[in-house]
Coordinates of C-alpha atoms in Angstrom, one line a residue:
Chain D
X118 CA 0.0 0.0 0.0
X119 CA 1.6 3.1 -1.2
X120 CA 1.7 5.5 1.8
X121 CA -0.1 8.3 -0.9
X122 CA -3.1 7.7 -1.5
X123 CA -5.0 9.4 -4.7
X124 CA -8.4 9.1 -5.9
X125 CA -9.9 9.0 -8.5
X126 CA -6.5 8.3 -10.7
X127 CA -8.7 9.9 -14.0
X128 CA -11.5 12.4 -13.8
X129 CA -13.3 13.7 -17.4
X130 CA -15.7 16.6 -16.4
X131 CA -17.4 19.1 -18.5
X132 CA -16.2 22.9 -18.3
X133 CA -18.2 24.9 -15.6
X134 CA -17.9 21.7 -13.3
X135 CA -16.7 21.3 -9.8
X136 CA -13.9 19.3 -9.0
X137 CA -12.8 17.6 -6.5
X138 CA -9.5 15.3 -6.0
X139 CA -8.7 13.6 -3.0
X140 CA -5.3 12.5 -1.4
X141 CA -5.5 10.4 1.8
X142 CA -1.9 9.6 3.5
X143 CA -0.6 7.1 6.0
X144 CA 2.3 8.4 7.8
X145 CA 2.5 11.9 10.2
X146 CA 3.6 14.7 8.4
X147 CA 4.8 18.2 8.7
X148 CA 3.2 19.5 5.0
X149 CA 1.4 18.4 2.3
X150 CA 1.7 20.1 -1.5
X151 CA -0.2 20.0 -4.3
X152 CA 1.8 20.0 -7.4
X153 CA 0.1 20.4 -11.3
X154 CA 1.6 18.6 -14.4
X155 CA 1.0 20.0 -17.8
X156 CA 0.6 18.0 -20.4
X157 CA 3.5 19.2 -21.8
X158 CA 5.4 17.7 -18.5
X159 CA 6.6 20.9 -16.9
X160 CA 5.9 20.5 -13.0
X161 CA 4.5 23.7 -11.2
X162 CA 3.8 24.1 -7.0
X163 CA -0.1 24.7 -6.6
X164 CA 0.1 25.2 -2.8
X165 CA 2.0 24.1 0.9
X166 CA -0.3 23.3 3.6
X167 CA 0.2 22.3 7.0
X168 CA -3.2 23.0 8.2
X169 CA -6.6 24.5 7.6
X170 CA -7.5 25.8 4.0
X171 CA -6.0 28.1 1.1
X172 CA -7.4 29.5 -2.0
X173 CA -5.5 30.8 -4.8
X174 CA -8.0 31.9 -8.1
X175 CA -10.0 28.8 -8.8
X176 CA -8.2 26.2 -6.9
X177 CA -9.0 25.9 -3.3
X178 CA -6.9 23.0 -0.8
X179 CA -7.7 21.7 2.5
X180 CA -6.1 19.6 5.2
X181 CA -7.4 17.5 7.9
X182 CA -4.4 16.5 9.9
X183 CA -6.3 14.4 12.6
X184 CA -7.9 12.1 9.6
X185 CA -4.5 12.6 7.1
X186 CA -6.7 13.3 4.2
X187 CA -6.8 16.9 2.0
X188 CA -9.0 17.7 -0.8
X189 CA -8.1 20.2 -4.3
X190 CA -10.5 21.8 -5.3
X191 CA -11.5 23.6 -8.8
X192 CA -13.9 25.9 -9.3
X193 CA -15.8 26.4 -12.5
X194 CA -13.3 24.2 -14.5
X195 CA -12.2 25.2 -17.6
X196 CA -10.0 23.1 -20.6
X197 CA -6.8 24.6 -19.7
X198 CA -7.2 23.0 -16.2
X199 CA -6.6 19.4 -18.3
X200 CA -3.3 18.5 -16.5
X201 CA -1.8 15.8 -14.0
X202 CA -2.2 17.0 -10.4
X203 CA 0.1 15.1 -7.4
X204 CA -0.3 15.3 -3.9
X205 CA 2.8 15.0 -2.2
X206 CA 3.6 15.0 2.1
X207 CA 6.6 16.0 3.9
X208 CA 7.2 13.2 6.6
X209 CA 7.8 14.0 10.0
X210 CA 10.0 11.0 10.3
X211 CA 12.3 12.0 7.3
X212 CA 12.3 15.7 7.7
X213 CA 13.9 15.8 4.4
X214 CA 11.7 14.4 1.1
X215 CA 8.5 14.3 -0.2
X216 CA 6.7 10.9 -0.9
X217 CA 4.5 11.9 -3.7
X218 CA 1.4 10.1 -5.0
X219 CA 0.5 8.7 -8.5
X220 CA -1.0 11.4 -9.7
X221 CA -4.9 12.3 -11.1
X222 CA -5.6 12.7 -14.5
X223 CA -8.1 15.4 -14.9
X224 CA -9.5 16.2 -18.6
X225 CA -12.1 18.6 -18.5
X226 CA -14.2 19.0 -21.7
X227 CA -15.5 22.0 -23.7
Chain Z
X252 CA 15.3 34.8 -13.6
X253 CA 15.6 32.0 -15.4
X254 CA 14.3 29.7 -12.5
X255 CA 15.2 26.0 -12.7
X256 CA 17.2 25.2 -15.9
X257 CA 18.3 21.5 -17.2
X258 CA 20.1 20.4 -20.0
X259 CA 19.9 18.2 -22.4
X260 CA 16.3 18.1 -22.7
X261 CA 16.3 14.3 -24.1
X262 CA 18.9 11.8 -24.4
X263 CA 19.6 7.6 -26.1
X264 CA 22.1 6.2 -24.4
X265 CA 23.3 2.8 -24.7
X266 CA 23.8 0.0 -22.4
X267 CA 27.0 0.8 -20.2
X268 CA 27.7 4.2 -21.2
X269 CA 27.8 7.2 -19.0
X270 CA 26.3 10.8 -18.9
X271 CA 25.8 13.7 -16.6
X272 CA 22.1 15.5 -16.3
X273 CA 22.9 19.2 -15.8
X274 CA 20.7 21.2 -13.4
X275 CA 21.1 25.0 -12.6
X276 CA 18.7 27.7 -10.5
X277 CA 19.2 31.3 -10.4
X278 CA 17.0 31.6 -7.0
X279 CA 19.9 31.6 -4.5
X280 CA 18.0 28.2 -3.2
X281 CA 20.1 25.9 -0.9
X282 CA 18.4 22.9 -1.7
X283 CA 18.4 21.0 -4.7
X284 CA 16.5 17.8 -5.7
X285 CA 16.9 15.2 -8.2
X286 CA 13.9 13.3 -9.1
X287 CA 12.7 10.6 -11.7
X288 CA 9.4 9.8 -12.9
X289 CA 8.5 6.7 -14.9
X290 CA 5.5 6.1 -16.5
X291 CA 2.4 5.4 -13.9
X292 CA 4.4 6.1 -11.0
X293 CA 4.6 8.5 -8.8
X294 CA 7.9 10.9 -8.1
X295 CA 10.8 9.5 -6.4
X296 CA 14.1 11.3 -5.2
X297 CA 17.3 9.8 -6.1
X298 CA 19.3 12.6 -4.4
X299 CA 19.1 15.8 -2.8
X300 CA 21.6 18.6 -1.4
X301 CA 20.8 21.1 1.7
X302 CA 23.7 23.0 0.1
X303 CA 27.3 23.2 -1.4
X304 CA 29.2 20.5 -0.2
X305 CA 26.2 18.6 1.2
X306 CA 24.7 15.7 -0.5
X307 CA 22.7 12.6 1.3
X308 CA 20.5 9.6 -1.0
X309 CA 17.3 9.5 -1.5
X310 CA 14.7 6.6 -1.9
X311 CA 16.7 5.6 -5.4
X312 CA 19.9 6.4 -5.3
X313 CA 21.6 3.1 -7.2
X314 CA 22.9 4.2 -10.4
X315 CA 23.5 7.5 -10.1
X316 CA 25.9 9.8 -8.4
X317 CA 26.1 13.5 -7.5
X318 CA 27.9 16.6 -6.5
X319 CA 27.6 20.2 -5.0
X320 CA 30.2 22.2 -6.1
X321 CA 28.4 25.4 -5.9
X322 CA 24.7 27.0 -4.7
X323 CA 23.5 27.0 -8.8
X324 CA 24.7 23.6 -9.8
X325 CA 23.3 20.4 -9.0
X326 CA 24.4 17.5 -11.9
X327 CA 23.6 14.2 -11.6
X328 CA 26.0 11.4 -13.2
X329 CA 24.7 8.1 -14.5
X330 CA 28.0 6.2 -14.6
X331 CA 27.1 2.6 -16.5
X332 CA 23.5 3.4 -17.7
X333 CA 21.1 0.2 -17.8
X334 CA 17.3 0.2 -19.4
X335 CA 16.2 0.8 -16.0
X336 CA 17.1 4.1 -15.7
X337 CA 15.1 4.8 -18.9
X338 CA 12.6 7.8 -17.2
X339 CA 12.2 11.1 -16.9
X340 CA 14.5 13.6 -14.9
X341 CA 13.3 16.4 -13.0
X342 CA 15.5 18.5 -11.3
X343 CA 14.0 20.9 -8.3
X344 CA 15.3 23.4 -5.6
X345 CA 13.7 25.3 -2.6
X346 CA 14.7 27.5 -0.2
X347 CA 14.1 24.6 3.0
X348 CA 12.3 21.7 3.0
X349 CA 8.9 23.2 4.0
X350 CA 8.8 25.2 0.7
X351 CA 7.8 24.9 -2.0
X352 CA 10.4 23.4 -4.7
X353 CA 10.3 24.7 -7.8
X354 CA 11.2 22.5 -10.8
X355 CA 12.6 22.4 -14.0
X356 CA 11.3 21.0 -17.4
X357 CA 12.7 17.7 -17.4
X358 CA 15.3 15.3 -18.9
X359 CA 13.5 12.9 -21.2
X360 CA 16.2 9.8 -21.1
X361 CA 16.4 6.6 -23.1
X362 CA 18.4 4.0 -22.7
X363 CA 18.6 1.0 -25.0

C-alpha cells in the first residue's frame, strides 16, 4: 500500500464543473503540496499546507491533519485545467523528502 | 530569472555508457533535488543537497551519483546506464524543506 493515496486516478468533467481530487496519507507529516503537471510535463507548486485551507484563483486546498486526508478543489473548470495534479507529504520522520502520490488525470471537456 | 534550468532536454544512451544531467537555478535556493518519474508512478528522489558541499541519498539512489560544487549547480552522473534508468529527470530546488520546490522542465532519457 503506497503511503499516498490518490483518488480517483482519472476524472473527465465538462467545463463549468466542480472538482474535486482527493489525497488520503498514511504516515505523520509536517506539509502536504499540491503540485500540477502540464501535459507538456513541466511541473509547477499549486500550494504548501500544513493545516486549515488556502485559496489561490479557482483552486482551493484543504487539510485535515487528525484524519490525514486533504482535498483540491476547482472551481468552475475550464479546458486549460486538463493537467496531472500530485499530492505530495513531507514526513515528520524523514524531515527531508516528499513521498509523492501517483497522480490524477483530470480532462475537462469544452 | 531564469528559474530552474536543465540540460539536455532528451537523451539515447546505450547499455553501459555514461552521462551527466545538468541542473542550474538562479534563485539563491540551498536545496536542490533530483527526481525521476517513470510512466504510472509517482515521483521518487534519487538525491538531494541542503547546500554546497552537502549531498545525502534519497529513496533511489543506485545508479546515479552526484555533486555540490556550488549553490546553482546540482548535476547528476549516470555512470554505467542500464534500461532501467530509462525515465524522466526532474530536477528541483527550494529555499528549505517546507517550501515549495520549484522544478525544472525535465530530462526525457532513453536507454537502449
Amino acid at each position: 500500500k503506497n503511503e499516498v493515496e490518490q483518488s480517483p486516478q482519472n476524472l473527465t468533467a465538462q467545463e463549468g464543473e466542480f472538482i474535486t481530487i482527493n489525497c488520503s496519507y498514511s504516515v505523520g507529516i509536517s506539509a502536504l503540496h499540491w503540485l500540477q503537471q502540464h501535459p507538456g510535463g513541466g511541473i509547477v507548486s499549486l500550494f504548501m499546507l500544513s493545516s486549515g485551507k488556502k485559496k489561490h484563483g479557482r483552486l482551493i486546498a484543504t487539510i485535515n491533519i487528525q484524519e490525514k486526508h486533504s482535498s483540491l478543489h476547482i472551481t468552475a473548470s475550464h479546458p486549460r485545467d486538463s493537467a496531472v495534479y500530485i499530492c505530495a507529504v513531507l514526513e515528520e520522520t524523514s524531515g527531508s523528502r516528499l513521498t509523492f502520490g501517483e497522480g490524477t488525470q483530470l480532462t475537462v471537456n469544452p | 530569472n531564469a528559474g530552474v534550468t536543465q540540460t539536455p532536454k532528451f537523451r539515447i544512451l546505450k547499455i553501459g555508457q555514461s552521462m551527466t544531467l545538468q541542473c542550474t537555478q538562479d534563485m539563491n535556493h540551498n536545496y536542490m533535488y533530483w527526481y525521476r518519474q517513470d510512466p504510472g508512478m509517482g515521483l521518487k528522489l534519487i538525491y538531494y543537497s541542503v547546500g554546497a558541499g552537502i549531498t545525502d541519498k534519497g529513496e533511489v539512489p543506485n545508479g546515479y551519483n552526484v555533486s555540490r560544487s556550488t549553490t546553482e549547480d546540482f548535476p547528476l552522473r549516470l555512470e554505467l546506464a542500464a534500461p532501467s534508468q530509462t525515465s524522466v529527470y526532474f530536477c528541483a530546488s527550494s529555499y528549505s524543506f517546507r517550501y515549495e520546490q520549484y522544478f525544472g522542465p525535465g530530462t526525457r532519457l532513453t536507454v537502449t
